[in-house]
Tab-separated table of C-alpha atoms in Angstrom:
chain	number	residue	atom	x	y	z
A	25	UNK	CA	0.000	0.000	0.000
A	26	UNK	CA	0.865	3.663	-0.117
A	27	UNK	CA	3.353	5.122	2.355
A	28	UNK	CA	3.713	8.884	2.757
A	29	UNK	CA	6.652	10.468	4.538
A	30	UNK	CA	6.625	14.130	5.517
A	31	UNK	CA	9.474	16.427	6.549
A	32	UNK	CA	10.228	18.316	8.661
A	33	UNK	CA	8.091	17.448	11.661
A	34	UNK	CA	8.477	20.982	13.039
A	35	UNK	CA	9.345	24.199	11.247
A	36	UNK	CA	9.831	27.649	12.702
A	37	UNK	CA	10.162	30.714	10.471
A	38	UNK	CA	10.150	34.456	10.887
A	39	UNK	CA	7.122	36.364	9.659
A	40	UNK	CA	7.593	37.264	6.021
A	41	UNK	CA	9.930	34.357	5.284
A	42	UNK	CA	9.019	31.358	3.144
A	43	UNK	CA	8.229	27.883	4.428
A	44	UNK	CA	8.623	24.625	2.536
A	45	UNK	CA	7.253	21.238	3.580
A	46	UNK	CA	8.180	18.124	1.631
A	47	UNK	CA	6.490	14.761	1.199
A	48	UNK	CA	7.440	11.574	-0.576
A	49	UNK	CA	5.141	8.744	-1.551
A	50	UNK	CA	5.732	5.146	-2.535
A	51	UNK	CA	2.854	4.106	-4.817
A	52	UNK	CA	3.434	5.222	-8.404
A	53	UNK	CA	-0.308	4.813	-9.047
A	54	UNK	CA	-1.139	7.678	-6.686
A	55	UNK	CA	-2.562	10.608	-8.613
A	56	UNK	CA	-4.139	12.978	-6.094
A	57	UNK	CA	-2.122	14.954	-3.564
A	58	UNK	CA	-3.972	17.261	-1.174
A	59	UNK	CA	-2.605	19.410	1.621
A	60	UNK	CA	-4.583	20.028	4.787
A	61	UNK	CA	-4.134	22.674	7.453
A	62	UNK	CA	-5.146	21.900	11.011
A	63	UNK	CA	-5.513	24.823	13.373
A	64	UNK	CA	-5.559	24.335	17.114
A	65	UNK	CA	-8.758	22.634	18.274
A	66	UNK	CA	-10.096	22.144	14.759
A	67	UNK	CA	-10.284	19.438	12.155
A	68	UNK	CA	-8.000	19.463	9.105
A	69	UNK	CA	-9.119	21.678	6.239
A	70	UNK	CA	-8.083	21.411	2.599
A	71	UNK	CA	-5.912	24.326	1.485
A	72	UNK	CA	-4.658	23.164	-1.889
A	73	UNK	CA	-4.457	19.999	-3.934
A	74	UNK	CA	-2.763	18.823	-7.098
A	75	UNK	CA	-3.397	16.007	-9.517
A	76	UNK	CA	-0.774	14.010	-11.341
A	77	UNK	CA	-1.331	15.681	-14.709
A	78	UNK	CA	-0.101	18.994	-13.283
A	79	UNK	CA	3.402	19.890	-12.103
A	80	UNK	CA	2.606	23.010	-10.098
A	81	UNK	CA	-0.399	24.823	-8.728
A	82	UNK	CA	-0.623	28.208	-7.009
A	83	UNK	CA	-3.229	29.916	-4.898
A	84	UNK	CA	-2.115	33.340	-3.695
A	85	UNK	CA	0.722	32.731	-1.191
A	86	UNK	CA	0.466	28.953	-1.365
A	87	UNK	CA	1.888	26.702	-4.043
A	88	UNK	CA	2.336	22.983	-4.455
A	89	UNK	CA	4.818	21.260	-6.748
A	90	UNK	CA	4.786	17.645	-7.843
A	91	UNK	CA	7.606	15.544	-9.229
A	92	UNK	CA	6.072	12.248	-10.338
A	93	UNK	CA	9.358	10.754	-11.422
A	94	UNK	CA	10.918	11.260	-8.018
A	95	UNK	CA	7.603	10.665	-6.242
A	96	UNK	CA	7.695	13.742	-4.117
A	97	UNK	CA	5.588	16.852	-3.709
A	98	UNK	CA	6.063	20.016	-1.710
A	99	UNK	CA	4.041	22.814	-0.145
A	100	UNK	CA	5.457	26.316	-0.431
A	101	UNK	CA	4.122	29.204	1.633
A	102	UNK	CA	5.517	32.633	0.824
A	103	UNK	CA	5.356	35.806	2.923
A	104	UNK	CA	4.330	33.801	5.958
A	105	UNK	CA	2.028	35.367	8.531
A	106	UNK	CA	1.336	34.390	12.159
A	107	UNK	CA	-2.048	32.982	11.099
A	108	UNK	CA	-0.199	30.431	8.974
A	109	UNK	CA	0.898	28.769	12.228
A	110	UNK	CA	-0.751	25.339	12.274
A	111	UNK	CA	-0.125	21.666	11.616
A	112	UNK	CA	0.042	20.798	7.929
A	113	UNK	CA	-0.634	17.332	6.523
A	114	UNK	CA	0.151	16.041	3.079
A	115	UNK	CA	-1.714	13.064	1.647
A	116	UNK	CA	-1.739	10.821	-1.394
A	117	UNK	CA	-4.391	8.672	-2.984
A	118	UNK	CA	-5.252	6.892	-6.207
A	119	UNK	CA	-8.539	7.367	-8.083
A	120	UNK	CA	-10.057	3.958	-7.550
A	121	UNK	CA	-8.523	3.316	-4.178
A	122	UNK	CA	-10.405	4.125	-0.999
A	123	UNK	CA	-7.169	4.528	0.855
A	124	UNK	CA	-5.947	8.083	1.313
A	125	UNK	CA	-2.653	8.017	3.236
A	126	UNK	CA	-1.556	10.989	5.289
A	127	UNK	CA	1.891	12.122	6.274
A	128	UNK	CA	2.732	12.486	9.966
A	129	UNK	CA	2.259	16.245	9.886
A	130	UNK	CA	4.440	19.367	10.174
A	131	UNK	CA	3.949	21.870	12.943
A	132	UNK	CA	4.669	25.291	11.440
A	133	UNK	CA	5.282	28.235	13.751
A	134	UNK	CA	5.522	31.725	12.294
A	135	UNK	CA	7.170	34.135	14.705
A	136	UNK	CA	6.002	37.751	14.529
B	18	UNK	CA	-23.733	25.778	6.591
B	19	UNK	CA	-22.040	22.692	5.150
B	20	UNK	CA	-20.424	20.785	7.962
B	21	UNK	CA	-19.470	17.533	9.632
B	22	UNK	CA	-20.581	17.389	13.253
B	23	UNK	CA	-19.058	15.082	15.819
B	24	UNK	CA	-20.197	14.525	19.371
B	25	UNK	CA	-18.971	14.599	22.005
B	26	UNK	CA	-15.916	16.857	21.614
B	27	UNK	CA	-14.303	15.506	24.766
B	28	UNK	CA	-14.858	12.224	26.554
B	29	UNK	CA	-13.191	10.529	29.492
B	30	UNK	CA	-14.246	6.964	30.127
B	31	UNK	CA	-13.134	3.833	31.916
B	32	UNK	CA	-11.768	0.666	30.402
B	33	UNK	CA	-14.487	-1.646	29.139
B	34	UNK	CA	-17.390	0.795	29.158
B	35	UNK	CA	-19.023	0.847	25.728
B	36	UNK	CA	-19.211	4.217	24.029
B	37	UNK	CA	-20.379	5.730	20.766
B	38	UNK	CA	-19.048	8.807	19.010
B	39	UNK	CA	-21.591	10.234	16.613
B	40	UNK	CA	-20.850	11.811	13.239
B	41	UNK	CA	-23.311	13.563	10.973
B	42	UNK	CA	-22.852	15.434	7.679
B	43	UNK	CA	-25.334	17.684	5.887
B	44	UNK	CA	-23.733	17.682	2.427
B	45	UNK	CA	-25.322	14.500	1.076
B	46	UNK	CA	-21.854	12.962	0.754
B	47	UNK	CA	-21.605	9.302	-0.180
B	48	UNK	CA	-18.230	8.649	1.398
B	49	UNK	CA	-17.517	8.861	5.115
B	50	UNK	CA	-14.597	7.716	7.203
B	51	UNK	CA	-13.097	7.733	10.670
B	52	UNK	CA	-9.492	8.576	11.541
B	53	UNK	CA	-7.479	8.637	14.676
B	54	UNK	CA	-4.677	11.136	15.145
B	55	UNK	CA	-1.721	10.299	17.348
B	56	UNK	CA	1.510	12.289	17.807
B	57	UNK	CA	4.078	11.447	15.140
B	58	UNK	CA	1.696	9.111	13.297
B	59	UNK	CA	-0.520	11.531	11.408
B	60	UNK	CA	-4.050	10.484	10.525
B	61	UNK	CA	-4.732	6.779	10.329
B	62	UNK	CA	-7.963	5.470	8.876
B	63	UNK	CA	-10.077	3.253	11.124
B	64	UNK	CA	-13.132	2.477	8.962
B	65	UNK	CA	-14.749	3.931	5.904
B	66	UNK	CA	-18.117	3.735	4.184
B	67	UNK	CA	-18.726	4.147	0.474
B	68	UNK	CA	-22.487	4.426	0.887
B	69	UNK	CA	-25.425	3.340	3.027
B	70	UNK	CA	-24.973	-0.180	4.402
B	71	UNK	CA	-21.471	-0.418	2.896
B	72	UNK	CA	-18.558	-0.271	5.341
B	73	UNK	CA	-14.991	-1.531	5.260
B	74	UNK	CA	-11.889	-1.650	7.413
B	75	UNK	CA	-9.141	0.910	7.200
B	76	UNK	CA	-5.623	0.595	8.550
B	77	UNK	CA	-6.397	0.325	12.272
B	78	UNK	CA	-9.885	-1.212	12.709
B	79	UNK	CA	-9.207	-3.420	15.741
B	80	UNK	CA	-11.425	-2.540	18.705
B	81	UNK	CA	-13.829	-0.401	16.670
B	82	UNK	CA	-17.164	-0.865	14.945
B	83	UNK	CA	-19.160	1.383	12.656
B	84	UNK	CA	-22.572	1.422	11.019
B	85	UNK	CA	-24.085	3.345	8.107
B	86	UNK	CA	-27.842	2.990	8.279
B	87	UNK	CA	-28.462	6.468	6.895
B	88	UNK	CA	-26.435	8.503	4.450
B	89	UNK	CA	-25.825	11.376	6.842
B	90	UNK	CA	-24.739	9.428	9.949
B	91	UNK	CA	-21.666	7.310	10.587
B	92	UNK	CA	-21.226	6.491	14.282
B	93	UNK	CA	-18.019	5.018	15.701
B	94	UNK	CA	-18.546	2.398	18.380
B	95	UNK	CA	-16.013	1.207	20.923
B	96	UNK	CA	-17.512	-1.920	22.466
B	97	UNK	CA	-14.843	-2.338	25.144
B	98	UNK	CA	-12.489	0.670	25.158
B	99	UNK	CA	-8.894	0.203	26.273
B	100	UNK	CA	-6.234	2.786	27.204
B	101	UNK	CA	-4.486	2.354	23.826
B	102	UNK	CA	-7.586	3.831	22.211
B	103	UNK	CA	-6.905	7.143	23.920
B	104	UNK	CA	-6.574	9.446	20.932
B	105	UNK	CA	-8.017	12.309	18.918
B	106	UNK	CA	-10.685	11.052	16.522
B	107	UNK	CA	-11.905	12.688	13.332
B	108	UNK	CA	-14.845	11.894	11.124
B	109	UNK	CA	-14.620	12.979	7.483
B	110	UNK	CA	-16.882	12.953	4.449
B	111	UNK	CA	-16.470	13.547	0.726
B	112	UNK	CA	-18.576	13.397	-2.438
B	113	UNK	CA	-17.268	10.282	-4.050
B	114	UNK	CA	-16.450	6.748	-3.153
B	115	UNK	CA	-12.766	7.080	-2.520
B	116	UNK	CA	-11.043	10.112	-1.118
B	117	UNK	CA	-10.004	11.594	-4.463
B	118	UNK	CA	-11.948	14.746	-3.752
B	119	UNK	CA	-11.879	17.224	-0.908
B	120	UNK	CA	-12.517	15.658	2.472
B	121	UNK	CA	-14.466	17.645	5.043
B	122	UNK	CA	-13.482	16.917	8.623
B	123	UNK	CA	-15.381	17.263	11.856
B	124	UNK	CA	-13.983	19.200	14.807
B	125	UNK	CA	-12.599	16.094	16.459
B	126	UNK	CA	-13.332	14.064	19.566
B	127	UNK	CA	-10.631	13.791	22.191
B	128	UNK	CA	-11.098	10.459	23.936
B	129	UNK	CA	-9.302	9.424	27.111
B	130	UNK	CA	-9.668	5.850	28.375
B	131	UNK	CA	-8.465	5.301	31.946
C-alpha cells in the first residue's frame, strides 16, 4: 500500500519568510495529492491539492509542486504570517482506491 | 452551513465501558470515514463507508465498529475501550467513493480511556 513520509516534523520561520514542507510517496499509481491545514482545536481543512497531470499549482501565497518521477511533492508558503501557524498534513491517494494516506504532519510556527 | 458534526468533543471513560461517538454530515456525501490522530503518526484510517450499508476496514480497525444505516450518519462504536484507544478522533466525508476529492473533517473528539 501507499506510504507517505513528511518532513520536517516541526518548522519555525520568521514572519515574512518562506516555508517549505516536503512529502514523498511510494505508490506510483497515486494521482491525487492534497494538503490540509489543522488549526488548534479544529479538524484538518483542505488548502490546496494537485493532480498528477499537473506539475505546479498556485493559490495566492500557497503553491504545491509535484515531481512524479521522483515521487515527491512540496508545499510552499511565501510571505508567511502568524495565522499560517498550524499543523500541515500532506496526503496521497489513487482514483479507484479508498485509501488516502496521510503524512505524519508538520507543525509550522511563524514568529512575529 | 455545510459541515461535519461530531459529538462529544471531549470524553473521558473507563476501560471496558461501551461508548459511541456520533458523526453527521449535511452535504449529502456518499463517502464517510473515521481517523485517529496520534503524535508522530498523522491520521490513520479506522473504517470507511462508500455508501449506506457499505462499510470496510481501514488501517487500524481493531477494537472499533461502525454502522451506516443512513447517508448522513456514521457512528463510531467502541464496544470495550482500552487505554491504547486514547486518541483524537476525526470523522470525514467527501462526495465520491474514494477520497479523491476534498474531504471535510469534523472538529474532532478527544477520547481518554483510563
